[in-house]
Amino acid sequence: MDTKAILDHQFVVAAYIVTWVILLGYLGLLLRRFRRVREEMKDLKRGE
Amino acid sequence: MKKLAIGLYATVTVALMIWGFYQAIYVAPTDAMQGEIFRIIFYHVPSASVAFLFFAISLLGSIGYLAYRHSHPEWAQVADAWALAGAEVGIVFCTVVLTTGPLWGRRAWGIWWTWDARLTTTLVLWLIYVSYLLLRRFAAGPQVQTLAAVLGIFGALDVPIVYMSNRWFRTQHPAPVFGGDSDSGFKDPLMLHAFGWNILAWFAWGILVLCFRYYVERRQQKIAANEAQEALDA
């Protein structure tokens, strides 16, 4: 493998990693929000 | 039954993502002109397609909210939840586009960014929807949903401009993969297959996340409505 191919490969890997960090990071935030909402819904039902 | 269907869909989606990754890295041949860096297209273009679809959903939701906010308040809330979910998840995919693009550009062009029509209009699109979310997060009062819906409609107007930008203007951005001139499209069927699998996988993933975001928003609306009712009763 020449230097260009190695660098290209590293950039492809970086792009794929960044993509999954963004997607899974958002999913993590969404899950946290979901848990909070679920707790609030439980409190709501208990109140009723 | 519903949980089983969701679990099955999520499993198929993850399997598709893994299969798409395998196709992109190991099956699609290296591009003769660009080399290895070409493989970024398998994440970059599907992300842009999903973002465009979700901004379109946000547009429909915003129109629905404005149309029904007086006559059918419950329908308007459903439409508003779709508008918000579409905008938020669309921004996530648009962020992927705006980060994978410069990584490709650095290797292909030697620069991270250039103010050409496609890149600039995409950045403007992202900024409009970020302002949409900021408005919803920090503004208060009964008009927030209406203002957000109007902004959502104006934001969506940028989507066709982004899509057509490298057809209307002379840009540094590569020509369209599909729907361009006679020279556009994948020349190798293996590249086309890899691209097709990734498009399928990204749409499946996007729809899963979008529906989850919608579900959370509907519950948040119910909690907010209940709190408002309690405040009125007190």
Coordinates of C-alpha atoms in Angstrom, one line a residue:
Chain A
M1 CA 0.0 0.0 0.0
D2 CA 1.4 3.4 -0.9
T3 CA 1.2 6.5 1.3
K4 CA -1.9 7.9 -0.5
A5 CA -3.9 4.7 -0.1
I6 CA -3.0 4.5 3.6
L7 CA -4.0 8.1 4.2
D8 CA -7.2 7.6 2.2
H9 CA -8.0 4.5 4.3
Q10 CA -7.4 6.5 7.5
F11 CA -9.8 9.2 6.4
V12 CA -12.5 6.6 5.5
V13 CA -12.1 5.0 8.9
A14 CA -12.3 8.5 10.6
A15 CA -15.5 9.3 8.6
Y16 CA -17.1 6.1 9.6
I17 CA -16.2 6.5 13.3
V18 CA -17.4 10.1 13.4
T19 CA -20.7 9.0 11.8
W20 CA -21.3 6.4 14.4
V21 CA -20.2 8.7 17.3
I22 CA -22.9 11.2 16.1
L23 CA -25.6 8.6 15.5
L24 CA -25.0 6.6 18.7
G25 CA -24.5 9.8 20.7
Y26 CA -27.9 11.1 19.6
L27 CA -29.4 7.7 20.4
G28 CA -27.9 7.8 23.9
L29 CA -29.4 11.3 24.5
L30 CA -32.8 10.1 23.2
L31 CA -32.7 7.0 25.5
R32 CA -31.9 9.2 28.4
R33 CA -34.9 11.5 27.5
F34 CA -37.1 8.4 27.1
R35 CA -36.2 7.1 30.6
R36 CA -37.0 10.5 32.1
V37 CA -40.4 10.7 30.3
R38 CA -41.2 7.1 31.3
E39 CA -40.6 8.0 35.0
E40 CA -42.7 11.1 34.7
M41 CA -45.5 9.1 33.1
K42 CA -45.3 6.6 35.9
D43 CA -45.6 9.5 38.5
L44 CA -48.5 10.8 36.5
K45 CA -50.3 7.5 36.7
R46 CA -49.6 7.2 40.4
G47 CA -51.0 10.6 40.9
E48 CA -54.2 9.6 39.2
Chain B
M1 CA -47.0 -8.2 19.8
K2 CA -46.1 -4.5 19.2
K3 CA -42.8 -4.9 21.2
L4 CA -42.0 -8.0 19.1
A5 CA -42.5 -6.2 15.9
I6 CA -40.3 -3.3 17.0
G7 CA -37.6 -5.7 18.2
L8 CA -37.7 -7.6 14.9
Y9 CA -37.5 -4.3 12.9
A10 CA -34.6 -3.1 15.1
T11 CA -32.8 -6.4 14.6
V12 CA -33.3 -6.3 10.8
T13 CA -32.1 -2.7 10.8
V14 CA -28.9 -3.5 12.7
A15 CA -28.3 -6.5 10.4
L16 CA -28.7 -4.2 7.4
M17 CA -26.3 -1.7 8.8
I18 CA -23.6 -4.4 9.3
W19 CA -24.3 -5.8 5.8
G20 CA -24.1 -2.3 4.3
F21 CA -20.8 -1.7 6.1
Y22 CA -19.4 -5.0 4.8
Q23 CA -20.5 -4.1 1.2
A24 CA -19.0 -0.6 1.5
I25 CA -15.6 -1.6 2.8
Y26 CA -15.0 -5.1 1.5
V27 CA -17.2 -5.7 -1.6
A28 CA -17.3 -2.4 -3.5
P29 CA -14.2 -2.0 -5.7
T30 CA -11.8 0.9 -5.2
D31 CA -12.6 3.8 -7.5
A32 CA -10.1 4.1 -10.3
M33 CA -10.1 7.9 -10.1
Q34 CA -10.5 8.7 -6.4
G35 CA -9.0 5.6 -4.7
E36 CA -10.1 4.4 -1.3
I37 CA -11.5 7.8 -0.2
F38 CA -14.4 7.2 -2.5
R39 CA -15.9 4.8 0.1
I40 CA -17.1 7.8 2.2
I41 CA -19.9 8.2 -0.4
F42 CA -21.6 5.1 1.1
Y43 CA -22.2 7.0 4.3
H44 CA -22.3 10.6 3.0
V45 CA -25.0 10.3 0.3
P46 CA -27.5 8.0 2.2
S47 CA -27.2 10.4 5.2
A48 CA -28.1 13.3 3.0
S49 CA -31.0 11.4 1.5
V50 CA -32.4 10.5 4.9
A51 CA -31.9 14.1 6.1
F52 CA -33.9 15.5 3.1
L53 CA -36.7 13.0 3.7
F54 CA -37.0 14.0 7.4
F55 CA -37.0 17.7 6.6
A56 CA -39.8 16.9 4.2
I57 CA -41.7 15.1 7.1
S58 CA -41.0 18.2 9.3
L59 CA -42.5 20.4 6.5
L60 CA -45.6 18.3 6.3
G61 CA -45.9 18.3 10.1
S62 CA -45.5 22.0 10.3
I63 CA -48.2 22.6 7.6
G64 CA -50.4 20.1 9.4
Y65 CA -50.0 22.0 12.7
L66 CA -50.8 25.3 11.1
A67 CA -53.8 23.9 9.3
Y68 CA -55.3 22.1 12.3
R69 CA -54.3 24.1 15.3
H70 CA -57.7 25.7 15.7
S71 CA -60.1 23.1 14.3
H72 CA -58.5 19.8 15.5
P73 CA -56.1 20.6 18.4
E74 CA -55.3 16.9 18.9
W75 CA -54.3 16.3 15.3
A76 CA -52.3 19.5 15.4
Q77 CA -50.3 18.1 18.4
V78 CA -49.6 14.9 16.4
A79 CA -48.5 17.0 13.4
D80 CA -46.3 19.1 15.6
A81 CA -44.7 16.0 17.1
W82 CA -43.8 14.7 13.6
A83 CA -42.5 18.2 12.7
L84 CA -40.2 18.3 15.7
A85 CA -39.0 14.7 15.3
G86 CA -38.3 15.2 11.6
A87 CA -36.3 18.4 12.2
E88 CA -34.3 17.0 15.1
V89 CA -33.4 13.6 13.5
G90 CA -32.9 15.4 10.2
I91 CA -30.3 17.6 11.9
V92 CA -28.4 14.6 13.2
F93 CA -28.1 13.1 9.6
C94 CA -27.3 16.6 8.2
T95 CA -24.5 16.8 10.8
V96 CA -23.1 13.5 9.5
V97 CA -23.2 15.0 6.0
L98 CA -21.3 18.1 7.1
T99 CA -18.6 16.1 8.8
T100 CA -18.0 13.3 6.3
G101 CA -18.0 15.8 3.4
P102 CA -15.0 17.8 4.7
L103 CA -13.1 14.6 5.5
W104 CA -13.6 13.5 1.8
G105 CA -12.8 17.1 0.6
R106 CA -9.5 17.2 2.5
R107 CA -8.2 14.2 0.6
A108 CA -9.9 14.8 -2.8
W109 CA -9.5 18.6 -3.0
G110 CA -6.8 19.2 -0.4
I111 CA -9.1 21.5 1.6
W112 CA -11.6 21.0 4.4
W113 CA -14.1 23.5 3.1
T114 CA -15.0 25.7 0.3
W115 CA -17.9 28.2 -0.1
D116 CA -19.4 26.6 -3.1
A117 CA -23.1 26.4 -3.7
R118 CA -23.8 22.9 -2.5
L119 CA -21.7 23.2 0.7
T120 CA -23.0 26.6 1.6
T121 CA -26.7 25.8 1.1
T122 CA -26.3 22.6 3.1
L123 CA -24.7 24.6 6.0
V124 CA -27.5 27.2 5.8
L125 CA -30.1 24.3 5.9
W126 CA -28.4 22.9 9.0
L127 CA -28.3 26.4 10.7
I128 CA -32.0 27.0 9.9
Y129 CA -33.0 23.7 11.6
V130 CA -30.6 24.3 14.5
S131 CA -32.4 27.7 15.0
Y132 CA -35.7 25.8 14.8
L133 CA -34.6 23.6 17.7
L134 CA -33.2 26.5 19.7
L135 CA -36.5 28.3 19.3
R136 CA -38.4 25.3 20.6
R137 CA -36.0 24.8 23.4
F138 CA -35.7 28.4 24.8
A139 CA -38.8 30.4 23.7
A140 CA -41.8 30.3 25.9
G141 CA -45.5 31.1 25.4
P142 CA -48.4 29.9 23.4
Q143 CA -47.1 30.9 20.0
V144 CA -43.9 28.9 20.1
Q145 CA -45.3 26.0 18.1
T146 CA -46.8 28.3 15.5
L147 CA -43.5 30.2 15.1
A148 CA -41.6 27.0 14.9
A149 CA -44.0 25.7 12.2
V150 CA -43.4 28.8 10.1
L151 CA -39.7 28.5 10.5
G152 CA -39.9 24.8 9.7
I153 CA -41.7 25.6 6.4
F154 CA -39.1 28.2 5.4
G155 CA -36.3 25.8 6.4
A156 CA -37.7 23.1 4.1
L157 CA -37.6 25.5 1.2
D158 CA -33.8 25.2 1.3
V159 CA -34.0 21.5 0.6
P160 CA -34.7 21.7 -3.1
I161 CA -32.1 24.4 -3.4
V162 CA -29.5 22.2 -1.8
Y163 CA -30.6 19.3 -4.1
M164 CA -30.5 21.4 -7.3
S165 CA -27.4 23.5 -6.4
N166 CA -24.9 21.3 -8.2
R167 CA -27.2 21.3 -11.3
W168 CA -28.0 25.0 -11.3
F169 CA -24.5 26.3 -10.4
R170 CA -21.0 25.4 -11.4
T171 CA -19.7 23.8 -8.2
Q172 CA -16.6 22.2 -6.9
H173 CA -18.9 19.5 -5.4
P174 CA -19.0 16.3 -7.5
A175 CA -21.8 15.9 -10.0
P176 CA -25.1 14.2 -8.8
V177 CA -24.8 10.4 -8.4
F178 CA -28.3 10.0 -9.8
G179 CA -30.3 12.2 -12.0
G180 CA -27.3 14.1 -13.4
D181 CA -26.0 14.1 -16.9
S182 CA -25.4 11.0 -19.0
D183 CA -22.1 10.5 -17.3
S184 CA -23.5 10.3 -13.7
G185 CA -24.1 7.1 -11.8
F186 CA -22.0 4.2 -10.7
K187 CA -20.1 2.5 -13.5
D188 CA -19.5 -0.7 -11.6
P189 CA -22.5 -2.9 -10.6
L190 CA -20.8 -3.9 -7.3
M191 CA -20.6 -0.2 -6.3
L192 CA -24.3 0.2 -7.2
H193 CA -25.2 -2.8 -5.0
A194 CA -23.1 -1.5 -2.1
F195 CA -24.8 1.9 -2.5
G196 CA -28.3 0.3 -2.7
W197 CA -27.7 -1.7 0.5
N198 CA -26.5 1.3 2.4
I199 CA -29.4 3.5 1.2
L200 CA -31.8 0.8 2.5
A201 CA -29.9 0.4 5.8
W202 CA -29.7 4.1 6.4
F203 CA -33.4 4.6 5.7
A204 CA -34.3 1.7 8.0
W205 CA -32.1 3.2 10.8
G206 CA -33.4 6.7 10.3
I207 CA -37.1 5.6 10.4
L208 CA -36.4 3.7 13.6
V209 CA -34.9 6.7 15.3
L210 CA -37.5 9.0 13.9
C211 CA -40.4 6.9 15.3
F212 CA -38.7 6.7 18.6
R213 CA -38.3 10.5 18.8
Y214 CA -41.9 10.9 17.8
Y215 CA -43.0 8.5 20.6
V216 CA -41.0 10.4 23.2
E217 CA -42.4 13.7 22.0
R218 CA -46.0 12.5 22.2
R219 CA -45.4 11.4 25.8
Q220 CA -43.8 14.8 26.6
Q221 CA -46.8 16.5 25.1
K222 CA -49.1 14.5 27.4
I223 CA -47.1 15.3 30.5
A224 CA -47.1 19.0 29.5
A225 CA -50.9 19.0 28.9
N226 CA -51.4 17.3 32.3
E227 CA -49.2 19.9 34.1
A228 CA -51.2 22.7 32.4
Q229 CA -54.5 21.1 33.4
E230 CA -53.2 20.8 37.0
A231 CA -52.1 24.4 37.0
L232 CA -55.6 25.4 35.8
D233 CA -57.3 23.3 38.5
A234 CA -55.1 24.6 41.3

